[in-house]
Short mmCIF file of C-alpha atoms in Angstrom, two decimals:
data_model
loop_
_atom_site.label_atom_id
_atom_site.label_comp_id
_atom_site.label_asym_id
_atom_site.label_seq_id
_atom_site.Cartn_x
_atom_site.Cartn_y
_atom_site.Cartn_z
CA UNK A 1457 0.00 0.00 0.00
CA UNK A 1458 2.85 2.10 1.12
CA UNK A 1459 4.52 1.35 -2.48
CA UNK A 1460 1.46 2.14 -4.25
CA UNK A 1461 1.10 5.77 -2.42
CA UNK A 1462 4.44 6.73 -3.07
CA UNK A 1463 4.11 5.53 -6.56
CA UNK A 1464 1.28 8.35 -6.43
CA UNK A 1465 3.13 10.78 -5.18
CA UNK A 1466 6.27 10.68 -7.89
CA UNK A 1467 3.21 11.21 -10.26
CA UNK A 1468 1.23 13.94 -8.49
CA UNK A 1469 5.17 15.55 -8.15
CA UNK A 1470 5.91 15.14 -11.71
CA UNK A 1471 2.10 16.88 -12.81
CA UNK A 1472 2.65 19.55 -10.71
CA UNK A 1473 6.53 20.11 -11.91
CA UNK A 1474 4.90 20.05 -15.73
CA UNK A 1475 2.32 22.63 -15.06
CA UNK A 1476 4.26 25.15 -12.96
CA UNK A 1477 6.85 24.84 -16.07
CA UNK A 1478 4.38 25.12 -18.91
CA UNK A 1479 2.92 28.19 -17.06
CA UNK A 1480 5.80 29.66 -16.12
CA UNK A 1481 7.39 29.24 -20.18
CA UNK A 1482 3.39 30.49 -21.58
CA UNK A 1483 3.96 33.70 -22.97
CA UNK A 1484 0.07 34.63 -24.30
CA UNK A 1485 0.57 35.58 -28.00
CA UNK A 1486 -2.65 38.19 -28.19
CA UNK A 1487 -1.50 41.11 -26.45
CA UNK A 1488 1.61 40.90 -28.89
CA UNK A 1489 -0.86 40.83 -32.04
CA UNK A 1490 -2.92 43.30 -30.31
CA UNK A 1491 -0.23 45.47 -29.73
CA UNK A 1492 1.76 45.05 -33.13
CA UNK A 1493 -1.25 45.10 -35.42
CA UNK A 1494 -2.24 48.70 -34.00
CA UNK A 1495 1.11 50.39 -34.37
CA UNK A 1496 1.21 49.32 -37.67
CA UNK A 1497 -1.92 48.67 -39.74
CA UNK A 1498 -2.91 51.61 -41.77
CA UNK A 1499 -6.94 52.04 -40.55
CA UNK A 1500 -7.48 55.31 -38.53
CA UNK A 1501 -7.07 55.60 -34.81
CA UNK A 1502 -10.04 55.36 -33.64
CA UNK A 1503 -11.68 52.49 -35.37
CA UNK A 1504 -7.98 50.99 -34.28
CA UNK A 1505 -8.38 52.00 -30.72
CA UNK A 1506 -11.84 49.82 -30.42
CA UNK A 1507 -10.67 47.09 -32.09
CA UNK A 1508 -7.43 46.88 -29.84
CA UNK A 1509 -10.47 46.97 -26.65
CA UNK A 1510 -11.75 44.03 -28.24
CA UNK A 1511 -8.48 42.61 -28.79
CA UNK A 1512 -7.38 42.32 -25.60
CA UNK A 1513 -10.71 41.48 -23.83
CA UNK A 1514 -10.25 38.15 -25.96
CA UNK A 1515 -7.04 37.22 -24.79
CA UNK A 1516 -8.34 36.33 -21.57
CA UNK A 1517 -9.36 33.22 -23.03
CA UNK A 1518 -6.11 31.47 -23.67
CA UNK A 1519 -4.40 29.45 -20.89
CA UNK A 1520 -1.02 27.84 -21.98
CA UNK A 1521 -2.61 24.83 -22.88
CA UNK A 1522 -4.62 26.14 -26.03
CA UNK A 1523 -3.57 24.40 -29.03
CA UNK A 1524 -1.26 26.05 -31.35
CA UNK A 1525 -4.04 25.64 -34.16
CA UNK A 1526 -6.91 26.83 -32.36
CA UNK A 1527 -5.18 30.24 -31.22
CA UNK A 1528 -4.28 30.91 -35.11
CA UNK A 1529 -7.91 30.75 -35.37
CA UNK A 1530 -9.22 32.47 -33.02
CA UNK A 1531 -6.57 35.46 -33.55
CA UNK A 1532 -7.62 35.60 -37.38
CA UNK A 1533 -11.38 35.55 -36.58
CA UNK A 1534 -10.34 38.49 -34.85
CA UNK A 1535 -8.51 40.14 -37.79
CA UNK A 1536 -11.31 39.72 -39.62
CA UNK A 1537 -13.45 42.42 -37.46
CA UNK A 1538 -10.96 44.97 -39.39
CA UNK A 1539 -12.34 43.68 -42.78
CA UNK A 1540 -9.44 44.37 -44.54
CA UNK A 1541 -6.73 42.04 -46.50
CA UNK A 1542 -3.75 41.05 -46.04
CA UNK A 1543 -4.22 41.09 -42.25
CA UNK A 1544 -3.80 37.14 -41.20
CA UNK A 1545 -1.41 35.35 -39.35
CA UNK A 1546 0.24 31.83 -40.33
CA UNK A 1547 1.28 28.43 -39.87
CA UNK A 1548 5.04 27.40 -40.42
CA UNK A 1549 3.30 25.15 -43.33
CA UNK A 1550 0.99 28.06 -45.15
CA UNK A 1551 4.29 30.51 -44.59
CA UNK A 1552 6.40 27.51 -47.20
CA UNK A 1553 3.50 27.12 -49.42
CA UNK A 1554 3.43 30.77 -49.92
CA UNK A 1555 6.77 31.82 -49.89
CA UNK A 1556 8.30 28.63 -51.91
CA UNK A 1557 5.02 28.25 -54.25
CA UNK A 1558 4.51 24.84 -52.32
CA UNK A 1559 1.29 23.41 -51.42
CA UNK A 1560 -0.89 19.94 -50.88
CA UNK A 1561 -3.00 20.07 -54.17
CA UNK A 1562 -3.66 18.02 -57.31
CA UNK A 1563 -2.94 20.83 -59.67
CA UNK A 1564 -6.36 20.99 -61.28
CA UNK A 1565 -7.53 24.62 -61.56
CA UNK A 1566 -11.62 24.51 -63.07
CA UNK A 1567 -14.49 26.50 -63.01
CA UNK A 1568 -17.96 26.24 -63.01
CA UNK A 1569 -19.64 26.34 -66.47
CA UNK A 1570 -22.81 26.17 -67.60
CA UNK A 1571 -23.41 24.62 -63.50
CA UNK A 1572 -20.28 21.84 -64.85
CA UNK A 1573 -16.94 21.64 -63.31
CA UNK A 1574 -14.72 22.24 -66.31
CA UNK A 1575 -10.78 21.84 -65.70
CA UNK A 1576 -9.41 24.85 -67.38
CA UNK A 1577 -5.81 24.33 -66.52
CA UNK A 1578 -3.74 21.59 -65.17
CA UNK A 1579 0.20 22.26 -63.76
CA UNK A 1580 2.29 20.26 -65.60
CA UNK A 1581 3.85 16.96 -63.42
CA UNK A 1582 1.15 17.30 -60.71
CA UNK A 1583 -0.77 14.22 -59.59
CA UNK A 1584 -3.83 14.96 -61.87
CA UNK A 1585 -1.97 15.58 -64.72
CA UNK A 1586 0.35 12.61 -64.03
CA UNK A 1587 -2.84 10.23 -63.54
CA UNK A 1588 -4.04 11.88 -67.19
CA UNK A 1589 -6.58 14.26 -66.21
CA UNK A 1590 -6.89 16.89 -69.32
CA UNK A 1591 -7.81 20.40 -69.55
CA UNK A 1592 -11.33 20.64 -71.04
CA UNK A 1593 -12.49 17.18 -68.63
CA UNK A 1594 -15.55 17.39 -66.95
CA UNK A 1595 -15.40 16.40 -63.02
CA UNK A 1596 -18.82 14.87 -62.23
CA UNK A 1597 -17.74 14.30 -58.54
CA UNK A 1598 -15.06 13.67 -55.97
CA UNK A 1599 -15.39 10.65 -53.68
CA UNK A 1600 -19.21 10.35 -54.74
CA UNK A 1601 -19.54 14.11 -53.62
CA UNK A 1602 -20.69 17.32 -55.77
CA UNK A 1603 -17.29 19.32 -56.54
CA UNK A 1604 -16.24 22.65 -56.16
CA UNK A 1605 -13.05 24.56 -57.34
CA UNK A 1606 -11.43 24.60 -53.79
CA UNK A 1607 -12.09 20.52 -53.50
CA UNK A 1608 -10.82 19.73 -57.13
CA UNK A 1609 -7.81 21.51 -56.27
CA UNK A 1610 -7.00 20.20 -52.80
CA UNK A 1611 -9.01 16.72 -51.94
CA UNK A 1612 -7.20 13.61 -52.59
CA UNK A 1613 -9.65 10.65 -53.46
CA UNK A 1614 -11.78 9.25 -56.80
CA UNK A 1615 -12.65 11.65 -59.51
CA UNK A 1616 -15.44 10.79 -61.67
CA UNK A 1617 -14.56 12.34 -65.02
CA UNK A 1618 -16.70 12.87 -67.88
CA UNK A 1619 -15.03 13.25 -71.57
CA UNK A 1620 -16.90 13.74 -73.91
CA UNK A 1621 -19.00 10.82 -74.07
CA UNK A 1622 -17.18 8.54 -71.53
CA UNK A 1623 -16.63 8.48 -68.28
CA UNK A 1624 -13.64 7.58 -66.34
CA UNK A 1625 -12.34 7.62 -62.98
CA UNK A 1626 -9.11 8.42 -61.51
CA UNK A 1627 -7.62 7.86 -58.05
CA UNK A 1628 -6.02 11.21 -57.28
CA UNK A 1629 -3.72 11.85 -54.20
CA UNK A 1630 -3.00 15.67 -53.23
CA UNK A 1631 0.74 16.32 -52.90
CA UNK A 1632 3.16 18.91 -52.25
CA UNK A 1633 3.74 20.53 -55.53
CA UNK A 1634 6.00 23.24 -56.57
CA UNK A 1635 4.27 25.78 -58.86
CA UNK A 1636 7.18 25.94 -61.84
CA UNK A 1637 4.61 28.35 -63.75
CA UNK A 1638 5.97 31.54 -65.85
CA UNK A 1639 4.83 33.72 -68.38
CA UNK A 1640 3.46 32.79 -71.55
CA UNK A 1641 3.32 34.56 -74.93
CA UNK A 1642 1.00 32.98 -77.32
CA UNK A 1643 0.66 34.40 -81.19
CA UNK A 1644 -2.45 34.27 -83.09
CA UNK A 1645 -3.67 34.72 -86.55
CA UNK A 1646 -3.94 38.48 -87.42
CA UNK A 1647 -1.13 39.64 -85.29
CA UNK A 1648 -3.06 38.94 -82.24
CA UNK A 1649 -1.64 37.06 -79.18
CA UNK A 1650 -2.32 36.13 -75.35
CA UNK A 1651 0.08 37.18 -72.40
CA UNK A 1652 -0.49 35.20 -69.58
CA UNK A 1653 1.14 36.33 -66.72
CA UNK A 1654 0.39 33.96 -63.59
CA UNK A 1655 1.90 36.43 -61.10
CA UNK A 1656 4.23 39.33 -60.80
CA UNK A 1657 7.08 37.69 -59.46
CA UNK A 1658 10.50 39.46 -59.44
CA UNK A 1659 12.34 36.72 -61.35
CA UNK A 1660 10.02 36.81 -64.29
CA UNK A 1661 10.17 40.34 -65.13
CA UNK A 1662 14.32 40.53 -65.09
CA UNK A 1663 16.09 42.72 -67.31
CA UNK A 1664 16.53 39.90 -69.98
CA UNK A 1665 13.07 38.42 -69.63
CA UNK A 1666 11.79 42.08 -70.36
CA UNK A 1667 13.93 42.66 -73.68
CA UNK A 1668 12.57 38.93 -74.27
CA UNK A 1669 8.97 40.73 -74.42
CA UNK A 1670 9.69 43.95 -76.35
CA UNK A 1671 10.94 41.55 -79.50
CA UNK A 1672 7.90 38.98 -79.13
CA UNK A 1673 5.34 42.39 -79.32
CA UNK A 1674 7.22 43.75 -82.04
CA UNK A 1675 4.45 42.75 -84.83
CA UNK A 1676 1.76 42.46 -82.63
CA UNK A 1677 -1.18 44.40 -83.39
CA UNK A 1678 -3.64 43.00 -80.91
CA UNK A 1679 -3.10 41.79 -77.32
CA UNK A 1680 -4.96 40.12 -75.03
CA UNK A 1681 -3.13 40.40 -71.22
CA UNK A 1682 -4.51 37.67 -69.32
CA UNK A 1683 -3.81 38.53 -65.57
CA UNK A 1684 -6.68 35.49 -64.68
CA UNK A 1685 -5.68 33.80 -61.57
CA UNK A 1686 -3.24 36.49 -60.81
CA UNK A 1687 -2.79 37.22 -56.96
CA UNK A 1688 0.13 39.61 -57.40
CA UNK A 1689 3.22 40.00 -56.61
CA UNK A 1690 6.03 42.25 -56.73
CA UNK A 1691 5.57 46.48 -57.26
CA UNK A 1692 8.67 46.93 -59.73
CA UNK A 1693 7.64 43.74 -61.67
CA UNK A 1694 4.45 45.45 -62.52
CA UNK A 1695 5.79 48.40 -62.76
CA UNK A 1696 7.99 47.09 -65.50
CA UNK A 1697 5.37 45.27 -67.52
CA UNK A 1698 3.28 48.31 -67.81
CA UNK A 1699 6.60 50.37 -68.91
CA UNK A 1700 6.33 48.19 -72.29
CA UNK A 1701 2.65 49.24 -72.67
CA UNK A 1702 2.65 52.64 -71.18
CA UNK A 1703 5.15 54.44 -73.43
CA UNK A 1704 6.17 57.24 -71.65
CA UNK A 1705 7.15 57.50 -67.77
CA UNK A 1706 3.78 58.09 -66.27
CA UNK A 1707 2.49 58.09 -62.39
CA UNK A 1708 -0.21 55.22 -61.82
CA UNK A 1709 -0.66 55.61 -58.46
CA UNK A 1710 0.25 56.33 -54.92
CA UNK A 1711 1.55 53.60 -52.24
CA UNK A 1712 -0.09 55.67 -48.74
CA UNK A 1713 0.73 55.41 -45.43
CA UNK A 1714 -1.97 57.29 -43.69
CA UNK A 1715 -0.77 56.94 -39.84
CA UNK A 1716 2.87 57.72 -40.97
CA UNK A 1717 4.36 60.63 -39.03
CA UNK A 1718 6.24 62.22 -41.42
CA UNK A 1719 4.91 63.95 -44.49
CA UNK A 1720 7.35 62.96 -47.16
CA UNK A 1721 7.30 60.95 -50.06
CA UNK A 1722 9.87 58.83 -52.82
CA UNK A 1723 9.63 57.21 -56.01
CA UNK A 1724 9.77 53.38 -55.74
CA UNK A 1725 13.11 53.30 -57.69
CA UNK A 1726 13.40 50.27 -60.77
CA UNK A 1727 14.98 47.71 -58.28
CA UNK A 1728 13.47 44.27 -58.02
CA UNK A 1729 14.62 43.49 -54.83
CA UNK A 1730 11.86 43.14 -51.83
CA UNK A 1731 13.97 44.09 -49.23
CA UNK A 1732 14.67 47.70 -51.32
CA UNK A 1733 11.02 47.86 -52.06
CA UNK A 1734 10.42 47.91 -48.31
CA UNK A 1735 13.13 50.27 -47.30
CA UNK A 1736 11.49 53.01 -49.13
CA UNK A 1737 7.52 52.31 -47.79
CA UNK A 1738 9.03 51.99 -44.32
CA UNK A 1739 10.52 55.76 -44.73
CA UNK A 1740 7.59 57.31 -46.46
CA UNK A 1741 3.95 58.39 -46.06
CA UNK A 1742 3.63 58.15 -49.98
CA UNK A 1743 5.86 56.01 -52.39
CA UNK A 1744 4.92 57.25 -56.35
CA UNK A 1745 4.67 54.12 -58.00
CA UNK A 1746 5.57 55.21 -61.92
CA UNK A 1747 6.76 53.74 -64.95
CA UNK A 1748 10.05 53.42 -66.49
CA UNK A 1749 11.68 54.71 -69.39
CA UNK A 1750 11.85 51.79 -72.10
CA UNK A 1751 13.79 51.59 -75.53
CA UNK A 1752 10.86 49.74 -77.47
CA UNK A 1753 6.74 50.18 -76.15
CA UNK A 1754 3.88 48.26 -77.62
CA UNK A 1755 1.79 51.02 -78.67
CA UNK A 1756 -1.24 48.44 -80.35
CA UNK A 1757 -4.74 47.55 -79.05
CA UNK A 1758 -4.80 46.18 -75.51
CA UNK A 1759 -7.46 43.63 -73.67
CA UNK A 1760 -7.11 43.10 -70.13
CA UNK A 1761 -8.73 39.34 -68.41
CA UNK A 1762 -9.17 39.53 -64.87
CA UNK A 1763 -11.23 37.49 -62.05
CA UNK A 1764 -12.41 36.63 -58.86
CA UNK A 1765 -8.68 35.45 -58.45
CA UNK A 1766 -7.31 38.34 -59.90
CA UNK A 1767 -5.83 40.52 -56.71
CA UNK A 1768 -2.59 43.17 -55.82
CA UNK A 1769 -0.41 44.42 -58.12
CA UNK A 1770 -2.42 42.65 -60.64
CA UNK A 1771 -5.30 44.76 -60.11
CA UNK A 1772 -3.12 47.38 -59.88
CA UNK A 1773 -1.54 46.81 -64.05
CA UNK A 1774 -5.25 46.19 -64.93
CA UNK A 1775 -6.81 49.51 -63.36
CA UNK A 1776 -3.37 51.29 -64.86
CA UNK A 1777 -4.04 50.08 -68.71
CA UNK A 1778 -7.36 50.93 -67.63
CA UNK A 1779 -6.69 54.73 -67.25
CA UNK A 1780 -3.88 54.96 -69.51
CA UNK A 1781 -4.44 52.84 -72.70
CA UNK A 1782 -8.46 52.64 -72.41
CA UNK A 1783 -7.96 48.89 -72.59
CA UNK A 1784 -11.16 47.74 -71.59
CA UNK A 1785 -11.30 45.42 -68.43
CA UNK A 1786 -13.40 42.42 -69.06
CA UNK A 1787 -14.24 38.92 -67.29
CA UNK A 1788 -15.82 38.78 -63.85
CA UNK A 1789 -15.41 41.45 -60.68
CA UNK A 1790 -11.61 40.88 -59.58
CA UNK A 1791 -11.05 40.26 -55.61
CA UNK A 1792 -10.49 43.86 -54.50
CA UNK A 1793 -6.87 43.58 -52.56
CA UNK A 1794 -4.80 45.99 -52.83
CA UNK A 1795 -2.44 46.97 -49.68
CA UNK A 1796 1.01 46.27 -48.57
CA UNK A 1797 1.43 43.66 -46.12
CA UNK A 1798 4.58 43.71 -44.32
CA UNK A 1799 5.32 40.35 -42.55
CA UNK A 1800 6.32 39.55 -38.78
CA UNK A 1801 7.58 36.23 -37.17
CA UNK A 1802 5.07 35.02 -34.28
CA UNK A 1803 7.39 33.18 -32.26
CA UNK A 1804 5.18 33.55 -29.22
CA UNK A 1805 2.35 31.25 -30.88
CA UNK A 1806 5.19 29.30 -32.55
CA UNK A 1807 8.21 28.44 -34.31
CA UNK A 1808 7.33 29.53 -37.99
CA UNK A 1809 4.13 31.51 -37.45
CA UNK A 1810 4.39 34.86 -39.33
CA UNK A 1811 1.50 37.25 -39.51
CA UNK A 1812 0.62 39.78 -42.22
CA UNK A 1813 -0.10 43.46 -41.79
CA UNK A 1814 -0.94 45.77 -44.30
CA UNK A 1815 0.34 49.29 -43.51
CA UNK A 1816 -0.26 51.01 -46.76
CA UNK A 1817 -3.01 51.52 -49.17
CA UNK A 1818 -2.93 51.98 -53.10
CA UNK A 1819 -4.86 55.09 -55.08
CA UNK A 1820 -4.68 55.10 -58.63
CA UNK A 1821 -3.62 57.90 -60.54
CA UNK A 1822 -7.21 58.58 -61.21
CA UNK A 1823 -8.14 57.94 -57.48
CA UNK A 1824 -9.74 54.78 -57.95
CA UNK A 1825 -8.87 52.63 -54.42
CA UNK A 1826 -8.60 49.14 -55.40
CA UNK A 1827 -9.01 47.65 -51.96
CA UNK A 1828 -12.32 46.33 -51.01
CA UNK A 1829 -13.82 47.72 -54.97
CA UNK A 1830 -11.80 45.50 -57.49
CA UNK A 1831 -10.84 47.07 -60.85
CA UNK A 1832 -13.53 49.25 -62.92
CA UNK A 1833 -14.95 46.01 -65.41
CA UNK A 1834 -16.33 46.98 -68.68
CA UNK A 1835 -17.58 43.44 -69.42
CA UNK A 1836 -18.48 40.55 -67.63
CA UNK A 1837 -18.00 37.65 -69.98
CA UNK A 1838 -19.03 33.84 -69.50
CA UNK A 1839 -17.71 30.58 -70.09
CA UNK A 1840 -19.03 28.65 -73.04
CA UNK A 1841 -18.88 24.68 -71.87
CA UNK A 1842 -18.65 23.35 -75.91
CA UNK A 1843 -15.61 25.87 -76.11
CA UNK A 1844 -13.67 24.97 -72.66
CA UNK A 1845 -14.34 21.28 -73.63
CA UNK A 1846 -12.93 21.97 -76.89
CA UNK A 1847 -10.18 23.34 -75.25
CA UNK A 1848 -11.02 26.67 -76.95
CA UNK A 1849 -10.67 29.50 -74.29
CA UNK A 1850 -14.27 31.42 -74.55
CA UNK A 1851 -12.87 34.67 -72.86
CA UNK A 1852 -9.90 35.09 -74.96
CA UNK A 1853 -12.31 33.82 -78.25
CA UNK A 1854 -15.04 37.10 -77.00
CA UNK A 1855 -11.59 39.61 -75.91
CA UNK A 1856 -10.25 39.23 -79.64
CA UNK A 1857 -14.17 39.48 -81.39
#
């Protein structure tokens, strides 16, 4: 009996050592977030000032042994009450995906049309297009279930696929995939062609890949820009696209910190590099974002794609051939974020965790704020399911008519 007690004891010891030492190590991550998201984010005081009330009155609810997930959670549902973008904080494994282009998908990317899932694009040496999945295939369901976009592009399982007038299925398991997309210059009869420019990243818009450009546009009398899918990216990148469209140095907008003490302002010189990019918004109120001198310009007609996906600096080259070039802006409403988010390491809620505030808004040369409107659309054009099965691309078919 003694034994058994003392057995008891070592145990009851060992609990108690574990607590005191997880409580005395808990460091509660909220009041950081709190604190940190209203010195920097760019909203006005006062709206920042209730929020941070609110803030704080929530952290009251996590003890040291909250999981790691859950707080993430709960911080971002917070976030959200400032209904703004680019305002989230993140996992070690979302901070990789979105930093190294890595993420658990299949590499279908579809659409509804005509109430049909069509696959409309498929990255090349993913698991759907290794298993011989093919852009223009029907997906009828996923593990039995009605699909969606998000589901096609994430679940692993059975896809029912119709093609034309068969029907296959496919065992599909999501993997980590590295995106290895780039830009793509397509020519078409009667001097037309198709940019598609998957996102604004530094390395695709580098002093050789832009003199690549100038020669492909050389006899092109038509252009279609296809920024579909387009989250963004890098300033200078865009920046340096629209300097081959825009044929003189021009001002397309402002960068604006409005809690910023000083008054001052730069122009975001042509340097790719983030860290330069940063240096300047972090001494400013207002960075001029304006194009660059360039030996050759495209001066022909110009169509701009854009979509639900379409976001950032994206938005921002669409609005700016917009205003500009009069291209006209057609496809569905595009997702309305435009502000700088500057990034932070978390290491109170864990190793990895990063969170995302955005201290600066964009204004368009013509005033236009991006954030929270989307671009100005001229057209909203539709899918035709004949066409995407057909692998004939209905929204660069109705840009070009």
């Amino acid at each position: 009996m003694s034994r058994l007690l003392a057995i008891l004891l070592a145990i009851s010891c060992a609990f108690a050592a574990y607590h005191i030492t997880v409580q005395r190590g808990f460091v509660n991550p909220y009041p950081v977030v709190c604190d940190l998201v209203a010195e920097k984010i760019f909203l006005e005081d006062e709206q920042v000032r209730k929020w941070k009330r609110t803030c704080h009155r929530r952290s009251r609810l996590v003890t040291p042994y909250s999981p790691k997930k859950l707080v993430i959670k709960d911080i971002n549902n917070v976030l959200g009450l400032l209904n703004v973008s680019h305002l989230e904080v993140y996992d070690s494994s979302e901070v990789k995906s979105i930093w190294r282009g890595e993420a658990l998908e299949t590499g279908i990317e579809s659409e509804f049309v005509d109430s049909e899932l069509v696959i409309f694009k498929l990255h090349p040496k993913s698991p759907a297009a290794m298993q011989g999945l093919r852009k223009g295939d029907v997906i009828k369901s996923i593990n039995g279930d009605q699909p969606n976009p998000w589901e096609a592009q994430t679940e692993s399982g059975t896809y029912t696929i119709e093609r034309g007038k068969e029907t296959h299925t496919f065992d599909i398991k999501a993997t980590n995939i590295i995106r290895s997309e780039s830009v793509t210059f397509e020519k078409l009869k009667n001097n037309a062609a198709v940019i598609q420019i998957p996102s604004f990243r530094a390395d695709f818009f580098k002093d050789e890949k832009i003199k690549e450009l100038e020669i492909k546009l050389k006899d092109v009398r038509r252009l279609v820009v296809d920024l579909r899918g387009n989250v963004g990216g890098n300033f200078v990148a865009g920046l340096r696209f629209l300097s081959l469209i825009i044929c003189t140095p021009e001002e397309v907008g402002r960068l604006i910190k409005p809690r910023f003490a000083k008054n001052n302002s730069a122009e975001l010189p042509n340097d790719l590099r983030d860290e330069k990019q940063l240096e300047i918004l972090d001494q400013h109120r207002e960075v001029i974002l304006k194009t660059f001198k360039q030996n050759e310009c495209y001066r022909g007609d110009v169509r701009v794609l854009v979509d639900g996906k379409t976001s950032s600096v994206a938005e921002l080259v669409a609005q700016a051939l917009k205003e500009f070039r009069k291209a006209p802006l057609l496809g569905s409403p595009s997702r309305g974020q435009l502000l700088v988010g500057v990034w932070y390491p978390l290491s109170e809620v864990g190793p990895g965790v990063e969170i995302s505030i955005p201290e600066a808004l964009y204004l368009s040369q013509k005033k236009h704020r991006i954030e929270g409107n989307g671009v100005e659309l001229d057209r909203v054009l539709y899918y035709n399911l004949s066409e995407m099965q057909a692998g004939i691309d209905s929204w660069v078919k109705k840009a070009l008519d």
